[in-house]
């Protein structure tokens, strides 16, 4: 009998130790995901993002959106902006589901493998690979140079292997990486302009794509007609829209440091 009570006492002690360790282990895991493991954790969450997931699923991955923008001319759609220490995530949502989404890398130490976002169809690292390295033959090109903003983008389409979705790879000056302009204000081919038309000299984009980094991935879903509206209408982070978030000198200094180290 004494032996039985002794065994029960030992079991109770072990159980109490395990129970006490669970909250500690959870706390350590949460701390790791927020700090040294945050880049790996963000990659894990991004691998669960596809067009068609619910708004609730998005918030379970990235939390509460920091900003939102109601679109004009695109019925019942709202763009939501999510901020992390390593990238901006933007979703375009309609009737509680994602119809398009993007990621723009802002941290030089965060290298997202494009194969994890494109069904393995496209290789390269966001913020580290040039357009020439990522897109062999673009099905549409776009360049826009403004007073304070610059965008270069290329569209790809693979049909059934990509679930009939269009992918756009872009340089966004809210993200990291180098760029090289062609000197033109606007250059565009279909689907960035109506079919059968184009703007500017497309041949002058050859050097641009060889020396400009891809720092943005945009999954357009089944309908990429919005691309013809210009970069300002795309579900990507826009420099002028989020710059108020860096109003304080401390936050701006932190942003600049992350982009250069």
mmCIF file of C-alpha atoms in Angstrom:
data_model
loop_
_atom_site.group_PDB
_atom_site.id
_atom_site.type_symbol
_atom_site.label_atom_id
_atom_site.label_comp_id
_atom_site.label_asym_id
_atom_site.label_seq_id
_atom_site.Cartn_x
_atom_site.Cartn_y
_atom_site.Cartn_z
ATOM 1 C CA UNK A 1 0.000 0.000 0.000
ATOM 2 C CA UNK A 2 2.794 2.365 0.954
ATOM 3 C CA UNK A 3 4.443 1.529 -2.361
ATOM 4 C CA UNK A 4 1.264 2.434 -4.240
ATOM 5 C CA UNK A 5 1.004 5.794 -2.499
ATOM 6 C CA UNK A 6 4.653 6.430 -3.244
ATOM 7 C CA UNK A 7 4.110 5.773 -6.958
ATOM 8 C CA UNK A 8 1.053 8.012 -6.971
ATOM 9 C CA UNK A 9 3.067 10.720 -5.258
ATOM 10 C CA UNK A 10 5.816 10.462 -7.858
ATOM 11 C CA UNK A 11 3.262 10.581 -10.668
ATOM 12 C CA UNK A 12 1.633 13.668 -9.141
ATOM 13 C CA UNK A 13 5.018 15.372 -8.878
ATOM 14 C CA UNK A 14 5.878 14.604 -12.494
ATOM 15 C CA UNK A 15 2.429 15.713 -13.660
ATOM 16 C CA UNK A 16 2.722 18.971 -11.728
ATOM 17 C CA UNK A 17 6.179 19.610 -13.194
ATOM 18 C CA UNK A 18 4.937 18.970 -16.733
ATOM 19 C CA UNK A 19 1.872 21.158 -16.194
ATOM 20 C CA UNK A 20 4.063 23.953 -14.863
ATOM 21 C CA UNK A 21 6.450 23.619 -17.816
ATOM 22 C CA UNK A 22 3.736 23.918 -20.488
ATOM 23 C CA UNK A 23 3.089 27.671 -19.998
ATOM 24 C CA UNK A 24 6.846 28.272 -19.889
ATOM 25 C CA UNK A 25 7.359 26.318 -23.098
ATOM 26 C CA UNK A 26 4.535 28.214 -24.770
ATOM 27 C CA UNK A 27 6.031 31.508 -23.660
ATOM 28 C CA UNK A 28 9.448 30.527 -25.050
ATOM 29 C CA UNK A 29 7.879 29.435 -28.345
ATOM 30 C CA UNK A 30 5.954 32.709 -28.659
ATOM 31 C CA UNK A 31 9.098 34.709 -27.861
ATOM 32 C CA UNK A 32 11.085 32.805 -30.512
ATOM 33 C CA UNK A 33 8.419 33.431 -33.161
ATOM 34 C CA UNK A 34 8.419 37.155 -32.365
ATOM 35 C CA UNK A 35 12.220 37.592 -32.322
ATOM 36 C CA UNK A 36 14.988 35.393 -33.739
ATOM 37 C CA UNK A 37 12.522 33.064 -35.467
ATOM 38 C CA UNK A 38 10.230 35.781 -36.816
ATOM 39 C CA UNK A 39 11.491 35.502 -40.405
ATOM 40 C CA UNK A 40 10.952 31.749 -40.466
ATOM 41 C CA UNK A 41 7.527 32.180 -38.877
ATOM 42 C CA UNK A 42 6.471 34.764 -41.471
ATOM 43 C CA UNK A 43 7.529 32.417 -44.280
ATOM 44 C CA UNK A 44 5.458 29.654 -42.696
ATOM 45 C CA UNK A 45 2.408 31.894 -42.565
ATOM 46 C CA UNK A 46 2.868 33.195 -46.090
ATOM 47 C CA UNK A 47 2.922 29.612 -47.361
ATOM 48 C CA UNK A 48 -0.713 29.388 -46.203
ATOM 49 C CA UNK A 49 -1.824 32.393 -48.273
ATOM 50 C CA UNK A 50 -3.683 31.837 -51.535
ATOM 51 C CA UNK A 51 -6.451 33.579 -53.402
ATOM 52 C CA UNK A 52 -9.812 32.363 -52.117
ATOM 53 C CA UNK A 53 -9.038 32.067 -48.411
ATOM 54 C CA UNK A 54 -11.405 33.810 -46.005
ATOM 55 C CA UNK A 55 -10.854 37.155 -44.332
ATOM 56 C CA UNK A 56 -10.842 35.373 -40.974
ATOM 57 C CA UNK A 57 -8.019 33.112 -42.139
ATOM 58 C CA UNK A 58 -5.933 36.133 -43.170
ATOM 59 C CA UNK A 59 -6.353 37.736 -39.749
ATOM 60 C CA UNK A 60 -5.421 34.491 -38.023
ATOM 61 C CA UNK A 61 -2.106 34.669 -39.923
ATOM 62 C CA UNK A 62 -1.235 38.378 -39.812
ATOM 63 C CA UNK A 63 -3.418 39.885 -37.090
ATOM 64 C CA UNK A 64 -5.480 43.043 -37.413
ATOM 65 C CA UNK A 65 -4.882 45.141 -40.563
ATOM 66 C CA UNK A 66 -3.153 48.430 -39.843
ATOM 67 C CA UNK A 67 -4.825 50.322 -42.708
ATOM 68 C CA UNK A 68 -7.593 49.849 -45.259
ATOM 69 C CA UNK A 69 -8.608 51.475 -48.502
ATOM 70 C CA UNK A 70 -12.046 51.324 -50.093
ATOM 71 C CA UNK A 71 -11.593 51.094 -53.849
ATOM 72 C CA UNK A 72 -13.371 53.299 -56.338
ATOM 73 C CA UNK A 73 -14.533 51.643 -59.538
ATOM 74 C CA UNK A 74 -14.050 48.083 -58.242
ATOM 75 C CA UNK A 75 -17.348 46.951 -56.747
ATOM 76 C CA UNK A 76 -17.484 45.770 -53.117
ATOM 77 C CA UNK A 77 -13.695 45.419 -52.808
ATOM 78 C CA UNK A 78 -11.520 46.720 -49.992
ATOM 79 C CA UNK A 79 -7.733 46.578 -49.709
ATOM 80 C CA UNK A 80 -6.324 45.775 -46.249
ATOM 81 C CA UNK A 81 -2.706 46.493 -45.284
ATOM 82 C CA UNK A 82 -0.866 44.282 -42.784
ATOM 83 C CA UNK A 83 2.532 45.301 -41.406
ATOM 84 C CA UNK A 84 5.299 43.022 -40.165
ATOM 85 C CA UNK A 85 8.947 43.619 -39.296
ATOM 86 C CA UNK A 86 9.996 42.062 -42.601
ATOM 87 C CA UNK A 87 7.325 42.764 -45.206
ATOM 88 C CA UNK A 88 4.062 44.452 -46.086
ATOM 89 C CA UNK A 89 1.124 42.176 -46.904
ATOM 90 C CA UNK A 90 -1.881 43.598 -48.748
ATOM 91 C CA UNK A 91 -5.109 41.720 -49.410
ATOM 92 C CA UNK A 92 -7.969 42.677 -51.694
ATOM 93 C CA UNK A 93 -11.122 41.224 -50.189
ATOM 94 C CA UNK A 94 -14.638 40.860 -51.543
ATOM 95 C CA UNK A 95 -17.589 39.270 -49.731
ATOM 96 C CA UNK A 96 -15.346 37.915 -46.976
ATOM 97 C CA UNK A 97 -12.733 36.292 -49.234
ATOM 98 C CA UNK A 98 -9.392 37.225 -50.795
ATOM 99 C CA UNK A 99 -9.532 37.920 -54.538
ATOM 100 C CA UNK A 100 -5.922 39.157 -54.851
ATOM 101 C CA UNK A 101 -2.997 39.706 -52.503
ATOM 102 C CA UNK A 102 0.625 40.827 -52.407
ATOM 103 C CA UNK A 103 3.789 40.855 -50.347
ATOM 104 C CA UNK A 104 6.514 43.522 -50.498
ATOM 105 C CA UNK A 105 9.787 42.729 -48.715
ATOM 106 C CA UNK A 106 11.251 45.493 -46.530
ATOM 107 C CA UNK A 107 14.003 43.583 -44.693
ATOM 108 C CA UNK A 108 17.256 42.656 -46.473
ATOM 109 C CA UNK A 109 17.664 39.608 -44.234
ATOM 110 C CA UNK A 110 14.278 38.213 -45.262
ATOM 111 C CA UNK A 111 14.604 36.166 -48.457
ATOM 112 C CA UNK A 112 11.271 34.650 -49.460
ATOM 113 C CA UNK A 113 11.567 31.819 -51.965
ATOM 114 C CA UNK A 114 9.207 32.504 -54.852
ATOM 115 C CA UNK A 115 8.688 28.790 -55.397
ATOM 116 C CA UNK A 116 6.704 28.736 -52.146
ATOM 117 C CA UNK A 117 4.292 31.331 -53.557
ATOM 118 C CA UNK A 118 3.931 30.134 -57.148
ATOM 119 C CA UNK A 119 3.207 26.383 -57.010
ATOM 120 C CA UNK A 120 6.935 25.856 -57.603
ATOM 121 C CA UNK A 121 6.686 27.470 -61.056
ATOM 122 C CA UNK A 122 8.995 30.434 -60.479
ATOM 123 C CA UNK A 123 12.361 30.464 -58.722
ATOM 124 C CA UNK A 124 14.230 33.347 -57.139
ATOM 125 C CA UNK A 125 14.277 35.326 -53.894
ATOM 126 C CA UNK A 126 12.172 38.389 -53.239
ATOM 127 C CA UNK A 127 14.425 41.419 -52.811
ATOM 128 C CA UNK A 128 17.505 39.519 -54.001
ATOM 129 C CA UNK A 129 16.816 38.338 -57.569
ATOM 130 C CA UNK A 130 16.507 40.475 -60.694
ATOM 131 C CA UNK A 131 13.607 40.307 -63.138
ATOM 132 C CA UNK A 132 15.848 38.648 -65.719
ATOM 133 C CA UNK A 133 16.596 35.896 -63.179
ATOM 134 C CA UNK A 134 12.952 35.418 -62.148
ATOM 135 C CA UNK A 135 10.895 35.843 -65.350
ATOM 136 C CA UNK A 136 12.212 34.175 -68.488
ATOM 137 C CA UNK A 137 9.607 35.655 -70.849
ATOM 138 C CA UNK A 138 7.133 38.197 -69.388
ATOM 139 C CA UNK A 139 3.543 38.210 -70.638
ATOM 140 C CA UNK A 140 3.240 41.941 -70.095
ATOM 141 C CA UNK A 141 5.543 44.715 -68.827
ATOM 142 C CA UNK A 142 4.939 47.973 -67.007
ATOM 143 C CA UNK A 143 7.112 50.888 -65.910
ATOM 144 C CA UNK A 144 5.920 54.092 -64.264
ATOM 145 C CA UNK A 145 8.106 56.911 -62.984
ATOM 146 C CA UNK A 146 6.580 59.634 -60.837
ATOM 147 C CA UNK A 147 7.970 62.537 -58.836
ATOM 148 C CA UNK A 148 8.580 60.385 -55.748
ATOM 149 C CA UNK A 149 7.536 56.868 -56.785
ATOM 150 C CA UNK A 150 8.833 54.264 -59.196
ATOM 151 C CA UNK A 151 7.245 50.965 -60.247
ATOM 152 C CA UNK A 152 8.433 48.280 -62.602
ATOM 153 C CA UNK A 153 6.384 45.102 -63.071
ATOM 154 C CA UNK A 154 6.136 41.980 -65.199
ATOM 155 C CA UNK A 155 3.193 39.622 -65.473
ATOM 156 C CA UNK A 156 3.283 35.857 -65.954
ATOM 157 C CA UNK A 157 0.548 33.367 -66.734
ATOM 158 C CA UNK A 158 0.882 29.576 -66.648
ATOM 159 C CA UNK A 159 -2.721 28.458 -67.147
ATOM 160 C CA UNK A 160 -3.760 25.316 -65.327
ATOM 161 C CA UNK A 161 -0.435 24.768 -63.440
ATOM 162 C CA UNK A 162 -1.027 28.083 -61.628
ATOM 163 C CA UNK A 163 -4.769 27.394 -61.182
ATOM 164 C CA UNK A 164 -5.396 29.916 -63.993
ATOM 165 C CA UNK A 165 -4.091 32.780 -61.869
ATOM 166 C CA UNK A 166 -1.898 35.619 -63.099
ATOM 167 C CA UNK A 167 1.239 36.453 -61.121
ATOM 168 C CA UNK A 168 2.884 39.859 -61.157
ATOM 169 C CA UNK A 169 6.464 40.455 -60.033
ATOM 170 C CA UNK A 170 7.308 44.060 -59.279
ATOM 171 C CA UNK A 171 9.777 46.553 -57.926
ATOM 172 C CA UNK A 172 8.052 48.822 -55.396
ATOM 173 C CA UNK A 173 10.060 51.681 -53.871
ATOM 174 C CA UNK A 174 8.480 50.924 -50.515
ATOM 175 C CA UNK A 175 10.522 47.711 -50.548
ATOM 176 C CA UNK A 176 14.209 46.840 -50.683
ATOM 177 C CA UNK A 177 16.537 46.321 -53.622
ATOM 178 C CA UNK A 178 18.126 48.295 -56.426
ATOM 179 C CA UNK A 179 16.436 49.561 -59.565
ATOM 180 C CA UNK A 180 17.382 51.069 -62.903
ATOM 181 C CA UNK A 181 14.971 53.269 -64.880
ATOM 182 C CA UNK A 182 14.624 53.387 -68.667
ATOM 183 C CA UNK A 183 14.147 57.165 -68.664
ATOM 184 C CA UNK A 184 10.529 57.014 -69.836
ATOM 185 C CA UNK A 185 7.548 58.164 -67.781
ATOM 186 C CA UNK A 186 5.200 55.282 -68.627
ATOM 187 C CA UNK A 187 5.855 52.075 -70.559
ATOM 188 C CA UNK A 188 3.212 49.369 -70.738
ATOM 189 C CA UNK A 189 1.988 46.393 -72.733
ATOM 190 C CA UNK A 190 -1.084 44.172 -72.328
ATOM 191 C CA UNK A 191 -2.586 43.449 -69.765
ATOM 192 C CA UNK A 192 -1.294 46.684 -68.232
ATOM 193 C CA UNK A 193 -3.021 48.473 -71.135
ATOM 194 C CA UNK A 194 -5.965 47.390 -73.352
ATOM 195 C CA UNK A 195 -5.250 44.452 -75.634
ATOM 196 C CA UNK A 196 -3.655 45.387 -78.945
ATOM 197 C CA UNK A 197 -2.068 48.562 -77.571
ATOM 198 C CA UNK A 198 1.132 49.570 -75.831
ATOM 199 C CA UNK A 199 2.832 52.684 -74.461
ATOM 200 C CA UNK A 200 6.479 53.686 -74.698
ATOM 201 C CA UNK A 201 9.477 51.768 -76.029
ATOM 202 C CA UNK A 202 9.426 48.221 -74.639
ATOM 203 C CA UNK A 203 12.915 47.440 -75.969
ATOM 204 C CA UNK A 204 14.369 50.028 -73.583
ATOM 205 C CA UNK A 205 13.224 47.824 -70.679
ATOM 206 C CA UNK A 206 15.863 45.144 -71.347
ATOM 207 C CA UNK A 207 18.473 46.810 -69.137
ATOM 208 C CA UNK A 208 15.829 47.615 -66.518
ATOM 209 C CA UNK A 209 14.920 43.955 -66.059
ATOM 210 C CA UNK A 210 18.585 42.896 -65.939
ATOM 211 C CA UNK A 211 19.463 45.262 -63.076
ATOM 212 C CA UNK A 212 16.229 45.803 -61.120
ATOM 213 C CA UNK A 213 15.328 43.612 -58.147
ATOM 214 C CA UNK A 214 11.977 41.912 -57.661
ATOM 215 C CA UNK A 215 10.777 42.876 -54.182
ATOM 216 C CA UNK A 216 7.018 42.436 -54.632
ATOM 217 C CA UNK A 217 4.881 39.443 -55.523
ATOM 218 C CA UNK A 218 1.235 39.974 -56.496
ATOM 219 C CA UNK A 219 -1.212 37.127 -56.983
ATOM 220 C CA UNK A 220 -4.023 38.483 -59.160
ATOM 221 C CA UNK A 221 -6.364 35.550 -58.927
ATOM 222 C CA UNK A 222 -8.572 34.683 -61.886
ATOM 223 C CA UNK A 223 -9.172 38.284 -62.981
ATOM 224 C CA UNK A 224 -6.247 40.621 -63.635
ATOM 225 C CA UNK A 225 -8.266 43.310 -65.438
ATOM 226 C CA UNK A 226 -7.426 45.770 -62.639
ATOM 227 C CA UNK A 227 -3.806 45.861 -63.857
ATOM 228 C CA UNK A 228 -4.823 48.219 -66.670
ATOM 229 C CA UNK A 229 -5.796 50.839 -64.090
ATOM 230 C CA UNK A 230 -2.166 51.582 -63.256
ATOM 231 C CA UNK A 231 -0.055 50.780 -60.193
ATOM 232 C CA UNK A 232 -2.114 53.099 -57.973
ATOM 233 C CA UNK A 233 -5.084 50.700 -58.308
ATOM 234 C CA UNK A 234 -3.208 47.490 -57.527
ATOM 235 C CA UNK A 235 -3.474 45.688 -54.156
ATOM 236 C CA UNK A 236 0.119 46.471 -53.157
ATOM 237 C CA UNK A 237 1.603 48.750 -50.521
ATOM 238 C CA UNK A 238 1.854 52.358 -51.675
ATOM 239 C CA UNK A 239 4.613 54.597 -50.323
ATOM 240 C CA UNK A 240 2.462 57.724 -50.054
ATOM 241 C CA UNK A 241 -0.280 55.771 -48.261
ATOM 242 C CA UNK A 242 1.884 54.304 -45.475
ATOM 243 C CA UNK A 243 4.503 57.030 -45.023
ATOM 244 C CA UNK A 244 2.484 58.680 -42.196
ATOM 245 C CA UNK A 245 3.259 55.571 -40.125
ATOM 246 C CA UNK A 246 6.903 56.768 -40.038
ATOM 247 C CA UNK A 247 6.124 60.323 -38.941
ATOM 248 C CA UNK A 248 8.328 60.149 -35.844
ATOM 249 C CA UNK A 249 12.146 60.369 -36.349
ATOM 250 C CA UNK A 250 12.633 57.176 -34.336
ATOM 251 C CA UNK A 251 10.398 55.097 -36.607
ATOM 252 C CA UNK A 252 11.889 56.579 -39.774
ATOM 253 C CA UNK A 253 15.417 55.810 -38.506
ATOM 254 C CA UNK A 254 14.399 52.228 -37.758
ATOM 255 C CA UNK A 255 12.884 51.888 -41.260
ATOM 256 C CA UNK A 256 16.021 53.220 -42.960
ATOM 257 C CA UNK A 257 18.323 50.977 -40.910
ATOM 258 C CA UNK A 258 16.358 47.855 -41.807
ATOM 259 C CA UNK A 259 16.615 48.666 -45.526
ATOM 260 C CA UNK A 260 20.399 49.179 -45.502
ATOM 261 C CA UNK A 261 21.766 46.535 -43.107
#
